[in-house]
Amino acid sequence: DKDAPFGDRLATALTRVRGQPILIYANPWRLRDGARLAEVGLRAVPIGEFGGSESGENYRIFRIEPAP
């Protein structure tokens, strides 16, 4: 459901992933405080970033894991 909160949509998507899930995101400010992810028992750990995409956006890469 595209109208569901981001944390809920991410948690649902992670139930379909095997192995170590990662998230590549162009707007990491939504993940900055982690409160929305913590609500569903997750946290995003920054592991890298890259810029210079064709669209001019900068991306950050996060490892998604259970919140402590």
mmCIF file of N, CA and C in Angstrom:
data_model
loop_
_atom_site.group_PDB
_atom_site.id
_atom_site.type_symbol
_atom_site.label_atom_id
_atom_site.label_comp_id
_atom_site.label_asym_id
_atom_site.label_seq_id
_atom_site.Cartn_x
_atom_site.Cartn_y
_atom_site.Cartn_z
ATOM 1 N N ASP A 1 0.849 -1.182 0.000
ATOM 2 C CA ASP A 1 0.000 0.000 0.000
ATOM 3 C C ASP A 1 0.890 1.238 0.000
ATOM 4 N N LYS A 2 0.875 1.994 -1.100
ATOM 5 C CA LYS A 2 1.770 3.146 -1.227
ATOM 6 C C LYS A 2 1.420 4.282 -0.279
ATOM 7 N N ASP A 3 0.254 4.240 0.355
ATOM 8 C CA ASP A 3 -0.128 5.282 1.305
ATOM 9 C C ASP A 3 0.235 4.931 2.747
ATOM 10 N N ALA A 4 0.727 3.725 2.963
ATOM 11 C CA ALA A 4 1.134 3.308 4.311
ATOM 12 C C ALA A 4 2.401 4.056 4.705
ATOM 13 N N PRO A 5 2.651 4.224 6.007
ATOM 14 C CA PRO A 5 3.889 4.883 6.445
ATOM 15 C C PRO A 5 5.116 4.138 5.918
ATOM 16 N N PHE A 6 6.185 4.895 5.683
ATOM 17 C CA PHE A 6 7.412 4.341 5.120
ATOM 18 C C PHE A 6 7.921 3.149 5.926
ATOM 19 N N GLY A 7 7.966 3.281 7.237
ATOM 20 C CA GLY A 7 8.465 2.186 8.081
ATOM 21 C C GLY A 7 7.661 0.915 7.900
ATOM 22 N N ASP A 8 6.358 1.024 7.779
ATOM 23 C CA ASP A 8 5.505 -0.146 7.562
ATOM 24 C C ASP A 8 5.781 -0.779 6.201
ATOM 25 N N ARG A 9 5.927 0.055 5.177
ATOM 26 C CA ARG A 9 6.196 -0.475 3.834
ATOM 27 C C ARG A 9 7.553 -1.169 3.788
ATOM 28 N N LEU A 10 8.553 -0.594 4.466
ATOM 29 C CA LEU A 10 9.871 -1.209 4.485
ATOM 30 C C LEU A 10 9.835 -2.533 5.231
ATOM 31 N N ALA A 11 9.165 -2.566 6.362
ATOM 32 C CA ALA A 11 9.064 -3.808 7.139
ATOM 33 C C ALA A 11 8.395 -4.903 6.311
ATOM 34 N N THR A 12 7.355 -4.564 5.590
ATOM 35 C CA THR A 12 6.673 -5.531 4.733
ATOM 36 C C THR A 12 7.600 -6.033 3.635
ATOM 37 N N ALA A 13 8.326 -5.125 3.014
ATOM 38 C CA ALA A 13 9.249 -5.511 1.944
ATOM 39 C C ALA A 13 10.344 -6.431 2.472
ATOM 40 N N LEU A 14 10.819 -6.194 3.689
ATOM 41 C CA LEU A 14 11.897 -7.008 4.256
ATOM 42 C C LEU A 14 11.458 -8.437 4.514
ATOM 43 N N THR A 15 10.171 -8.673 4.704
ATOM 44 C CA THR A 15 9.707 -10.044 4.909
ATOM 45 C C THR A 15 9.891 -10.871 3.640
ATOM 46 N N ARG A 16 10.089 -10.220 2.512
ATOM 47 C CA ARG A 16 10.258 -10.909 1.224
ATOM 48 C C ARG A 16 11.725 -11.078 0.834
ATOM 49 N N VAL A 17 12.646 -10.537 1.628
ATOM 50 C CA VAL A 17 14.070 -10.529 1.278
ATOM 51 C C VAL A 17 14.792 -11.637 2.031
ATOM 52 N N ARG A 18 15.683 -12.315 1.311
ATOM 53 C CA ARG A 18 16.557 -13.303 1.963
ATOM 54 C C ARG A 18 17.964 -12.720 1.994
ATOM 55 N N GLY A 19 18.732 -13.058 3.003
ATOM 56 C CA GLY A 19 20.083 -12.521 3.112
ATOM 57 C C GLY A 19 20.067 -11.175 3.822
ATOM 58 N N GLN A 20 21.119 -10.406 3.638
ATOM 59 C CA GLN A 20 21.257 -9.111 4.312
ATOM 60 C C GLN A 20 20.572 -8.026 3.496
ATOM 61 N N PRO A 21 19.458 -7.485 3.993
ATOM 62 C CA PRO A 21 18.769 -6.434 3.232
ATOM 63 C C PRO A 21 19.511 -5.105 3.278
ATOM 64 N N ILE A 22 19.503 -4.410 2.144
ATOM 65 C CA ILE A 22 20.032 -3.054 2.088
ATOM 66 C C ILE A 22 18.985 -2.151 1.457
ATOM 67 N N LEU A 23 19.131 -0.877 1.694
ATOM 68 C CA LEU A 23 18.248 0.127 1.130
ATOM 69 C C LEU A 23 19.113 1.195 0.484
ATOM 70 N N ILE A 24 18.839 1.512 -0.760
ATOM 71 C CA ILE A 24 19.515 2.601 -1.452
ATOM 72 C C ILE A 24 18.481 3.700 -1.586
ATOM 73 N N TYR A 25 18.788 4.867 -1.017
ATOM 74 C CA TYR A 25 17.773 5.881 -0.835
ATOM 75 C C TYR A 25 18.307 7.243 -1.232
ATOM 76 N N ALA A 26 17.532 7.977 -2.006
ATOM 77 C CA ALA A 26 17.950 9.306 -2.438
ATOM 78 C C ALA A 26 17.586 10.388 -1.430
ATOM 79 N N ASN A 27 16.700 10.093 -0.505
ATOM 80 C CA ASN A 27 16.269 11.080 0.478
ATOM 81 C C ASN A 27 16.448 10.513 1.885
ATOM 82 N N PRO A 28 17.702 10.434 2.363
ATOM 83 C CA PRO A 28 17.948 9.782 3.653
ATOM 84 C C PRO A 28 17.474 10.580 4.853
ATOM 85 N N TRP A 29 17.064 11.820 4.663
ATOM 86 C CA TRP A 29 16.653 12.623 5.812
ATOM 87 C C TRP A 29 15.439 12.005 6.487
ATOM 88 N N ARG A 30 14.627 11.262 5.751
ATOM 89 C CA ARG A 30 13.493 10.585 6.369
ATOM 90 C C ARG A 30 13.959 9.485 7.316
ATOM 91 N N LEU A 31 15.176 8.980 7.115
ATOM 92 C CA LEU A 31 15.709 7.914 7.961
ATOM 93 C C LEU A 31 16.562 8.451 9.096
ATOM 94 N N ARG A 32 16.835 9.737 9.066
ATOM 95 C CA ARG A 32 17.830 10.314 9.967
ATOM 96 C C ARG A 32 17.582 10.015 11.446
ATOM 97 N N ASP A 33 16.378 10.244 11.956
ATOM 98 C CA ASP A 33 16.154 9.992 13.378
ATOM 99 C C ASP A 33 15.761 8.549 13.652
ATOM 100 N N GLY A 34 15.343 7.830 12.635
ATOM 101 C CA GLY A 34 15.043 6.417 12.796
ATOM 102 C C GLY A 34 13.770 6.107 13.550
ATOM 103 N N ALA A 35 13.033 7.115 13.986
ATOM 104 C CA ALA A 35 11.845 6.878 14.805
ATOM 105 C C ALA A 35 10.807 6.036 14.067
ATOM 106 N N ARG A 36 10.608 6.295 12.794
ATOM 107 C CA ARG A 36 9.594 5.546 12.049
ATOM 108 C C ARG A 36 10.005 4.089 11.891
ATOM 109 N N LEU A 37 11.291 3.845 11.685
ATOM 110 C CA LEU A 37 11.749 2.465 11.592
ATOM 111 C C LEU A 37 11.696 1.777 12.944
ATOM 112 N N ALA A 38 12.071 2.488 13.992
ATOM 113 C CA ALA A 38 12.043 1.906 15.334
ATOM 114 C C ALA A 38 10.636 1.461 15.713
ATOM 115 N N GLU A 39 9.639 2.175 15.210
ATOM 116 C CA GLU A 39 8.247 1.804 15.501
ATOM 117 C C GLU A 39 7.918 0.402 15.009
ATOM 118 N N VAL A 40 8.614 -0.061 13.964
ATOM 119 C CA VAL A 40 8.370 -1.408 13.442
ATOM 120 C C VAL A 40 9.542 -2.344 13.747
ATOM 121 N N GLY A 41 10.399 -1.948 14.711
ATOM 122 C CA GLY A 41 11.475 -2.812 15.188
ATOM 123 C C GLY A 41 12.702 -2.886 14.303
ATOM 124 N N LEU A 42 12.953 -1.836 13.507
ATOM 125 C CA LEU A 42 14.096 -1.831 12.597
ATOM 126 C C LEU A 42 14.962 -0.603 12.802
ATOM 127 N N ARG A 43 16.181 -0.664 12.264
ATOM 128 C CA ARG A 43 17.030 0.523 12.200
ATOM 129 C C ARG A 43 17.819 0.478 10.901
ATOM 130 N N ALA A 44 18.203 1.648 10.415
ATOM 131 C CA ALA A 44 18.989 1.777 9.192
ATOM 132 C C ALA A 44 20.401 2.213 9.570
ATOM 133 N N VAL A 45 21.386 1.415 9.194
ATOM 134 C CA VAL A 45 22.786 1.700 9.498
ATOM 135 C C VAL A 45 23.471 2.152 8.208
ATOM 136 N N PRO A 46 23.980 3.397 8.153
ATOM 137 C CA PRO A 46 24.640 3.867 6.925
ATOM 138 C C PRO A 46 25.885 3.039 6.625
ATOM 139 N N ILE A 47 26.023 2.600 5.365
ATOM 140 C CA ILE A 47 27.206 1.814 4.990
ATOM 141 C C ILE A 47 27.908 2.370 3.754
ATOM 142 N N GLY A 48 27.364 3.393 3.116
ATOM 143 C CA GLY A 48 28.032 3.968 1.951
ATOM 144 C C GLY A 48 27.182 5.037 1.297
ATOM 145 N N GLU A 49 27.752 5.692 0.311
ATOM 146 C CA GLU A 49 27.015 6.699 -0.437
ATOM 147 C C GLU A 49 27.674 6.899 -1.789
ATOM 148 N N PHE A 50 26.895 7.412 -2.721
ATOM 149 C CA PHE A 50 27.440 7.742 -4.027
ATOM 150 C C PHE A 50 26.617 8.851 -4.645
ATOM 151 N N GLY A 51 27.258 9.628 -5.489
ATOM 152 C CA GLY A 51 26.595 10.736 -6.166
ATOM 153 C C GLY A 51 26.837 10.664 -7.653
ATOM 154 N N GLY A 52 26.420 11.710 -8.325
ATOM 155 C CA GLY A 52 26.665 11.781 -9.753
ATOM 156 C C GLY A 52 25.752 10.918 -10.591
ATOM 157 N N SER A 53 24.560 10.633 -10.101
ATOM 158 C CA SER A 53 23.630 9.846 -10.901
ATOM 159 C C SER A 53 23.158 10.661 -12.092
ATOM 160 N N GLU A 54 22.562 10.001 -13.056
ATOM 161 C CA GLU A 54 22.074 10.702 -14.240
ATOM 162 C C GLU A 54 21.032 11.752 -13.885
ATOM 163 N N SER A 55 20.282 11.504 -12.819
ATOM 164 C CA SER A 55 19.254 12.460 -12.409
ATOM 165 C C SER A 55 19.817 13.563 -11.521
ATOM 166 N N GLY A 56 21.116 13.453 -11.153
ATOM 167 C CA GLY A 56 21.747 14.465 -10.310
ATOM 168 C C GLY A 56 21.555 14.234 -8.825
ATOM 169 N N GLU A 57 20.893 13.140 -8.472
ATOM 170 C CA GLU A 57 20.658 12.870 -7.053
ATOM 171 C C GLU A 57 21.858 12.170 -6.433
ATOM 172 N N ASN A 58 21.994 12.355 -5.138
ATOM 173 C CA ASN A 58 22.989 11.638 -4.357
ATOM 174 C C ASN A 58 22.267 10.543 -3.581
ATOM 175 N N TYR A 59 22.879 9.370 -3.534
ATOM 176 C CA TYR A 59 22.244 8.229 -2.869
ATOM 177 C C TYR A 59 23.066 7.784 -1.675
ATOM 178 N N ARG A 60 22.369 7.277 -0.692
ATOM 179 C CA ARG A 60 23.015 6.695 0.475
ATOM 180 C C ARG A 60 22.558 5.256 0.592
ATOM 181 N N ILE A 61 23.464 4.411 1.066
ATOM 182 C CA ILE A 61 23.173 2.988 1.188
ATOM 183 C C ILE A 61 23.119 2.647 2.675
ATOM 184 N N PHE A 62 22.070 1.954 3.056
ATOM 185 C CA PHE A 62 21.854 1.580 4.453
ATOM 186 C C PHE A 62 21.686 0.072 4.561
ATOM 187 N N ARG A 63 22.225 -0.492 5.625
ATOM 188 C CA ARG A 63 21.932 -1.871 5.982
ATOM 189 C C ARG A 63 20.721 -1.817 6.907
ATOM 190 N N ILE A 64 19.729 -2.617 6.653
ATOM 191 C CA ILE A 64 18.539 -2.644 7.483
ATOM 192 C C ILE A 64 18.650 -3.832 8.420
ATOM 193 N N GLU A 65 18.483 -3.586 9.707
ATOM 194 C CA GLU A 65 18.606 -4.657 10.693
ATOM 195 C C GLU A 65 17.631 -4.423 11.836
ATOM 196 N N PRO A 66 17.422 -5.451 12.658
ATOM 197 C CA PRO A 66 16.540 -5.277 13.813
ATOM 198 C C PRO A 66 17.072 -4.198 14.746
ATOM 199 N N ALA A 67 16.190 -3.429 15.320
ATOM 200 C CA ALA A 67 16.591 -2.397 16.293
ATOM 201 C C ALA A 67 17.038 -3.088 17.572
ATOM 202 N N PRO A 68 18.046 -2.511 18.249
ATOM 203 C CA PRO A 68 18.511 -3.121 19.508
ATOM 204 C C PRO A 68 17.486 -2.971 20.618
#
